[in-house]
Short mmCIF file of C-alpha atoms in Angstrom, two decimals:
data_model
loop_
_atom_site.label_atom_id
_atom_site.label_comp_id
_atom_site.label_asym_id
_atom_site.label_seq_id
_atom_site.Cartn_x
_atom_site.Cartn_y
_atom_site.Cartn_z
CA MET N 63 96.48 27.47 216.46
CA SER N 64 93.45 25.43 214.65
CA LEU N 65 90.79 28.42 214.90
CA LYS N 66 88.99 29.15 211.63
CA ILE N 67 88.10 32.50 210.27
CA GLY N 68 84.30 33.02 209.25
CA GLY N 69 82.39 30.65 207.05
CA ASN N 70 84.94 30.00 204.47
CA GLY N 71 86.98 27.53 206.29
CA ILE N 72 90.22 29.44 206.00
CA ASP N 73 92.80 28.68 208.47
CA VAL N 74 93.68 31.43 210.97
CA GLU N 75 97.19 31.38 209.86
CA LEU N 76 96.58 31.84 206.63
CA PHE N 77 94.58 34.69 207.53
CA LEU N 78 96.30 36.20 210.02
CA ARG N 79 99.49 36.26 207.23
CA THR N 80 97.18 37.83 204.66
CA TYR N 81 95.86 40.47 207.36
CA GLU N 82 99.97 41.60 208.30
CA ASP N 83 100.14 41.90 204.34
CA TYR N 84 97.08 44.40 204.73
CA LEU N 85 99.02 46.01 207.61
CA LYS N 86 101.96 46.36 205.88
CA HIS N 87 101.18 47.10 202.17
CA VAL N 88 97.75 49.00 202.41
CA ARG N 89 97.68 50.54 205.73
CA ARG N 90 101.44 51.08 205.12
CA GLY N 91 101.93 50.53 209.04
CA SER N 92 105.86 50.75 210.49
CA GLU N 93 107.25 47.56 211.29
CA ASN N 94 107.11 47.97 214.68
CA THR N 95 103.61 48.80 214.64
CA VAL N 96 102.70 45.97 212.45
CA LYS N 97 105.04 43.29 214.89
CA ALA N 98 102.60 44.62 218.16
CA TYR N 99 99.41 44.87 216.18
CA MET N 100 100.05 41.14 215.17
CA LYS N 101 101.30 40.25 218.29
CA ASP N 102 98.42 41.59 220.38
CA ILE N 103 95.93 39.82 217.88
CA ARG N 104 97.39 36.50 218.55
CA ARG N 105 96.99 36.98 222.30
CA PHE N 106 93.75 37.96 221.95
CA LEU N 107 92.37 34.89 219.49
CA GLU N 108 94.15 32.49 221.91
CA TYR N 109 92.08 33.70 224.82
CA VAL N 110 89.10 33.86 223.22
CA GLY N 111 89.09 30.67 221.55
CA LYS N 112 86.62 31.17 219.37
CA PRO N 113 86.12 32.20 215.42
CA PRO N 114 86.09 35.96 215.07
CA ARG N 115 82.70 35.80 213.60
CA ASP N 116 81.01 34.45 216.82
CA ILE N 117 83.20 37.15 218.95
CA GLU N 118 81.00 39.33 220.75
CA ARG N 119 81.42 42.89 222.39
CA ALA N 120 81.51 40.67 226.25
CA ASP N 121 84.17 38.92 224.78
CA VAL N 122 85.88 41.85 224.12
CA GLU N 123 85.52 43.55 227.65
CA LYS N 124 86.26 40.03 229.13
CA PHE N 125 89.97 40.41 227.40
CA ILE N 126 90.38 43.77 228.41
CA LYS N 127 89.66 43.35 232.40
CA ALA N 128 91.92 40.55 232.11
CA LEU N 129 94.61 42.09 230.24
CA SER N 130 94.31 45.39 233.14
CA LYS N 131 94.68 42.72 235.71
CA GLY N 132 97.67 41.53 234.18
CA GLU N 133 96.28 37.98 233.46
CA ILE N 134 97.29 38.02 229.94
CA THR N 135 100.86 38.97 229.78
CA GLY N 136 101.74 38.07 233.21
CA SER N 137 102.30 41.55 235.13
CA ALA N 138 99.95 44.38 235.29
CA VAL N 139 99.62 46.80 231.58
CA THR N 140 99.59 50.35 231.48
CA GLU N 141 96.62 52.27 230.21
CA THR N 142 98.93 53.22 227.11
CA THR N 143 99.18 49.46 226.62
CA VAL N 144 95.80 48.66 226.83
CA SER N 145 94.95 51.19 224.35
CA ARG N 146 97.43 49.95 221.74
CA TYR N 147 95.71 46.61 222.46
CA ILE N 148 92.11 48.15 221.56
CA SER N 149 93.49 49.82 218.47
CA SER N 150 94.60 46.25 217.30
CA LEU N 151 91.55 44.65 217.71
CA LYS N 152 89.67 47.65 216.14
CA GLY N 153 91.91 47.25 212.91
CA LEU N 154 91.39 44.08 212.81
CA PHE N 155 87.51 43.90 213.08
CA ASP N 156 87.45 46.89 210.67
CA TYR N 157 88.97 44.76 208.28
CA LEU N 158 86.62 41.36 208.83
CA GLU N 159 84.15 44.10 208.88
CA LEU N 160 85.06 45.33 204.96
CA ILE N 161 85.77 42.06 203.78
CA GLY N 162 82.73 40.59 204.54
CA SER N 163 83.35 37.89 206.98
CA ILE N 164 80.96 39.61 209.87
CA ASP N 165 77.80 41.22 210.16
CA GLU N 166 78.55 43.18 213.53
CA ASN N 167 81.43 44.70 214.78
CA PRO N 168 82.08 43.93 218.65
CA MET N 169 84.68 47.13 218.85
CA GLU N 170 82.05 49.55 217.65
CA ARG N 171 81.46 50.99 221.39
CA VAL N 172 84.52 50.04 222.58
CA ARG N 173 86.25 52.93 224.13
CA HIS N 174 90.14 54.09 224.81
CA PRO N 175 90.98 54.38 228.14
CA ARG N 176 91.47 58.07 229.35
CA LEU N 177 94.96 58.57 228.69
CA ARG N 178 97.00 60.88 231.36
CA LYS N 179 99.95 62.49 229.53
CA LYS N 180 103.44 62.42 230.50
CA ILE N 181 105.74 65.02 230.39
CA PRO N 182 108.36 63.25 227.92
CA SER N 183 112.14 63.09 229.52
CA PHE N 184 114.70 65.37 227.96
CA LEU N 185 118.48 66.63 228.07
CA THR N 186 119.51 69.80 228.99
CA LEU N 187 121.54 71.86 226.49
CA GLU N 188 124.72 70.77 228.55
CA GLU N 189 123.78 66.98 228.65
CA VAL N 190 123.03 67.56 224.59
CA LYS N 191 126.98 68.40 224.13
CA ASN N 192 128.84 66.28 226.22
CA LEU N 193 126.24 63.42 224.37
CA LEU N 194 127.23 64.53 220.71
CA ASN N 195 131.21 64.91 222.53
CA ALA N 196 131.28 61.48 223.32
CA TYR N 197 132.70 59.93 220.23
CA ASP N 198 136.21 61.26 218.82
CA GLU N 199 134.79 62.74 215.30
CA GLU N 200 137.84 61.19 213.76
CA LYS N 201 137.79 57.86 215.42
CA LYS N 202 133.77 57.30 215.71
CA LEU N 203 132.50 60.01 213.06
CA LYS N 204 129.51 57.52 212.33
CA TYR N 205 128.46 57.14 215.48
CA LYS N 206 128.82 60.95 216.32
CA THR N 207 126.80 61.94 212.65
CA ILE N 208 124.12 59.40 213.85
CA LEU N 209 123.66 61.38 217.53
CA SER N 210 123.84 64.59 215.53
CA MET N 211 121.07 63.89 212.98
CA LEU N 212 118.65 62.51 215.94
CA TYR N 213 119.02 65.74 217.92
CA PHE N 214 119.07 68.44 215.22
CA CYS N 215 116.47 67.00 212.74
CA GLY N 216 114.32 64.99 215.79
CA LEU N 217 113.79 61.74 213.58
CA ARG N 218 112.45 58.71 214.93
CA VAL N 219 114.92 55.98 214.90
CA SER N 220 112.88 53.89 211.81
CA GLU N 221 113.25 57.31 210.13
CA LEU N 222 116.71 57.37 210.53
CA CYS N 223 117.51 53.69 209.68
CA ASN N 224 115.51 54.20 206.62
CA LEU N 225 116.77 57.37 205.43
CA ARG N 226 118.16 56.86 201.75
CA THR N 227 120.73 58.84 200.43
CA GLU N 228 118.60 60.63 198.21
CA ASP N 229 116.75 61.75 201.10
CA VAL N 230 119.90 64.21 202.32
CA SER N 231 120.61 67.83 200.19
CA PHE N 232 123.31 69.78 201.10
CA TYR N 233 122.28 72.16 198.84
CA PRO N 234 120.06 73.07 199.86
CA ALA N 235 119.88 71.91 203.61
CA TYR N 236 117.48 69.64 204.31
CA VAL N 237 116.35 65.91 204.82
CA LYS N 238 113.37 64.70 203.22
CA VAL N 239 111.54 62.09 205.99
CA VAL N 240 109.66 59.65 203.91
CA MET N 241 106.78 58.16 204.87
CA GLY N 242 107.45 58.67 208.20
CA LYS N 243 104.78 57.46 211.17
CA GLY N 244 101.25 58.43 210.05
CA ASN N 245 102.30 57.81 205.93
CA LYS N 246 103.47 61.39 206.20
CA ASP N 247 106.41 63.25 204.20
CA ARG N 248 108.02 66.27 205.77
CA ILE N 249 111.06 68.23 205.02
CA VAL N 250 113.25 68.60 208.15
CA PRO N 251 115.86 71.90 207.04
CA ILE N 252 119.66 70.44 208.56
CA SER N 253 120.94 72.77 210.78
CA ASP N 254 124.50 74.67 209.91
CA ASN N 255 125.71 73.19 213.22
CA ILE N 256 126.18 70.13 211.51
CA LEU N 257 126.41 70.37 207.87
CA PRO N 258 130.72 69.96 208.01
CA LEU N 259 129.98 67.09 209.94
CA LEU N 260 127.79 65.22 207.32
CA GLU N 261 129.81 66.38 204.47
CA LYS N 262 132.76 64.79 206.00
CA TYR N 263 130.71 61.86 206.80
CA VAL N 264 129.78 61.32 203.10
CA GLU N 265 133.08 61.82 201.91
CA ARG N 266 134.73 59.32 203.96
CA TYR N 267 131.85 56.29 203.79
CA LYS N 268 130.28 57.12 200.85
CA PRO N 269 126.94 55.40 201.49
CA ARG N 270 125.14 54.32 198.62
CA ILE N 271 121.80 53.47 199.41
CA TYR N 272 121.20 54.04 203.02
CA PHE N 273 122.60 56.92 204.19
CA PHE N 274 123.41 55.10 207.29
CA GLU N 275 124.59 51.34 205.92
CA ASN N 276 126.58 48.54 207.91
CA ASN N 277 128.16 46.00 205.67
CA GLY N 278 125.83 47.40 202.74
CA ARG N 279 122.66 47.39 204.39
CA GLN N 280 121.22 50.28 206.70
CA VAL N 281 121.83 50.11 210.12
CA HIS N 282 119.79 48.15 212.08
CA PRO N 283 118.03 49.87 215.21
CA SER N 284 119.19 47.84 217.76
CA THR N 285 122.69 49.55 216.67
CA VAL N 286 121.52 53.15 217.24
CA PHE N 287 120.33 51.97 220.52
CA ARG N 288 123.64 50.71 221.40
CA ILE N 289 125.25 53.97 220.32
CA VAL N 290 123.08 56.06 222.36
CA LYS N 291 123.89 54.03 225.44
CA ARG N 292 126.96 54.11 225.18
CA ALA N 293 127.17 57.61 224.55
CA ALA N 294 125.18 58.66 227.77
CA GLN N 295 127.70 56.50 229.81
CA LYS N 296 130.60 58.02 227.92
CA ALA N 297 128.84 61.44 228.80
CA GLY N 298 128.25 60.50 232.65
CA ILE N 299 124.51 61.00 232.00
CA THR N 300 122.53 59.16 234.36
CA LYS N 301 119.27 59.49 233.06
CA GLN N 302 117.57 56.63 231.15
CA ILE N 303 117.69 57.57 227.43
CA HIS N 304 117.33 56.26 224.31
CA PRO N 305 116.93 57.30 220.54
CA HIS N 306 113.65 58.83 220.75
CA THR N 307 114.82 61.00 223.76
CA LEU N 308 117.09 63.06 221.30
CA ARG N 309 114.01 63.70 219.57
CA HIS N 310 112.17 64.92 222.87
CA THR N 311 114.82 66.79 223.44
CA PHE N 312 114.84 68.50 219.90
CA ALA N 313 111.16 69.43 220.41
CA THR N 314 111.63 70.78 223.99
CA HIS N 315 114.34 72.52 223.18
CA LEU N 316 112.61 74.40 220.26
CA VAL N 317 109.20 75.08 222.18
CA MET N 318 111.75 76.34 225.21
CA ASN N 319 113.38 79.03 222.22
CA ASN N 320 109.91 80.16 221.86
CA VAL N 321 109.20 78.40 218.34
CA ASN N 322 105.53 78.25 217.10
CA VAL N 323 104.11 75.03 218.13
CA LYS N 324 102.66 74.67 214.63
CA VAL N 325 106.12 74.69 213.28
CA VAL N 326 107.44 72.23 215.64
CA GLN N 327 104.65 69.99 214.83
CA GLU N 328 105.27 69.96 211.19
CA LEU N 329 108.96 69.34 211.75
CA LEU N 330 108.29 66.63 214.00
CA GLY N 331 105.82 65.01 211.82
CA HIS N 332 102.57 65.22 214.11
CA THR N 333 99.49 64.51 212.42
CA ASN N 334 97.50 66.33 215.52
CA LEU N 335 98.39 69.54 217.10
CA SER N 336 97.50 68.16 220.27
CA THR N 337 100.50 65.34 220.23
CA THR N 338 102.76 68.32 219.71
CA SER N 339 100.96 70.49 222.66
CA ILE N 340 103.04 68.00 225.20
CA TYR N 341 106.13 70.05 225.03
CA LEU N 342 104.23 73.26 226.02
CA HIS N 343 103.77 71.40 229.15
CA VAL N 344 107.62 70.95 229.70
CA ALA N 345 107.79 74.45 228.74
CA ASP N 346 105.34 75.43 231.65
CA LYS N 347 106.75 72.97 233.87
CA GLU N 348 110.64 75.10 233.38
CA LYS N 349 108.49 78.23 234.42
CA PHE N 350 106.91 76.95 237.49
CA ASP N 351 110.49 75.39 238.68
CA ALA N 352 112.55 78.63 238.12
CA VAL N 353 109.42 80.45 240.45
CA LYS N 354 109.80 78.70 242.81
CA LYS N 355 113.84 79.53 242.96
CA LEU N 356 112.63 82.67 244.54
CA VAL N 357 113.12 82.84 248.13
CA ILE N 358 112.57 85.69 250.72
#
């Protein structure tokens, strides 16, 4: 791209690398979030075709309209994706304003679309049992341990992959999630149900730096996805599931067992209670479905 940023002649690629470093090291964004934001920004700049200092609100609105129609990505996008693009652009122009490259922020009055809350997909208790038993403990101890940690601790896949040996305590039994999403550390107690499994795993694999390692490196998210998908197939689960499904299931089962939603919020590491409240709707749905079974 040959665009220039501001009036100082800095090449856009150099600027974008600087901004990416800012997102990673100052804003402390996760690898996946930074990657998505930078992809959004590049698409926006290529579409607008002008330096950020000349971009107006009308340019942004035109881009968002084209995005919603599928003209940017080649297919229609959801409100969630549009909202992410807006967040990406807000971050960009806030940064440009911070460093003095623009006087007026074109994102100042741009609103996020109203998002419809979807009830997250989750597994039944029986499905969880089948999933956790999909791998033989002797032959696939690591796989079984990964699945158990995802469910019993409600970890995000990135948190599981970044988990260090020093962050897992057996006495007392807890996992320390360091700088999870939202830059918040949290403590998650380890269930007595999986303590023997974790102890056996540590004794056999003797992880050094990361709790889950592969050839001396932390396990890759794609590996975790494959482990979950394969376990679902072996367990005969036909639902489309992924690692985050186990986190949703962890939260849902807690709410269904009448755990205070504030406690669930802390265990999940949610900044806002409204994010956690979606699981209350899951419990409500179960109640409505139960009542519908009453027939006279």
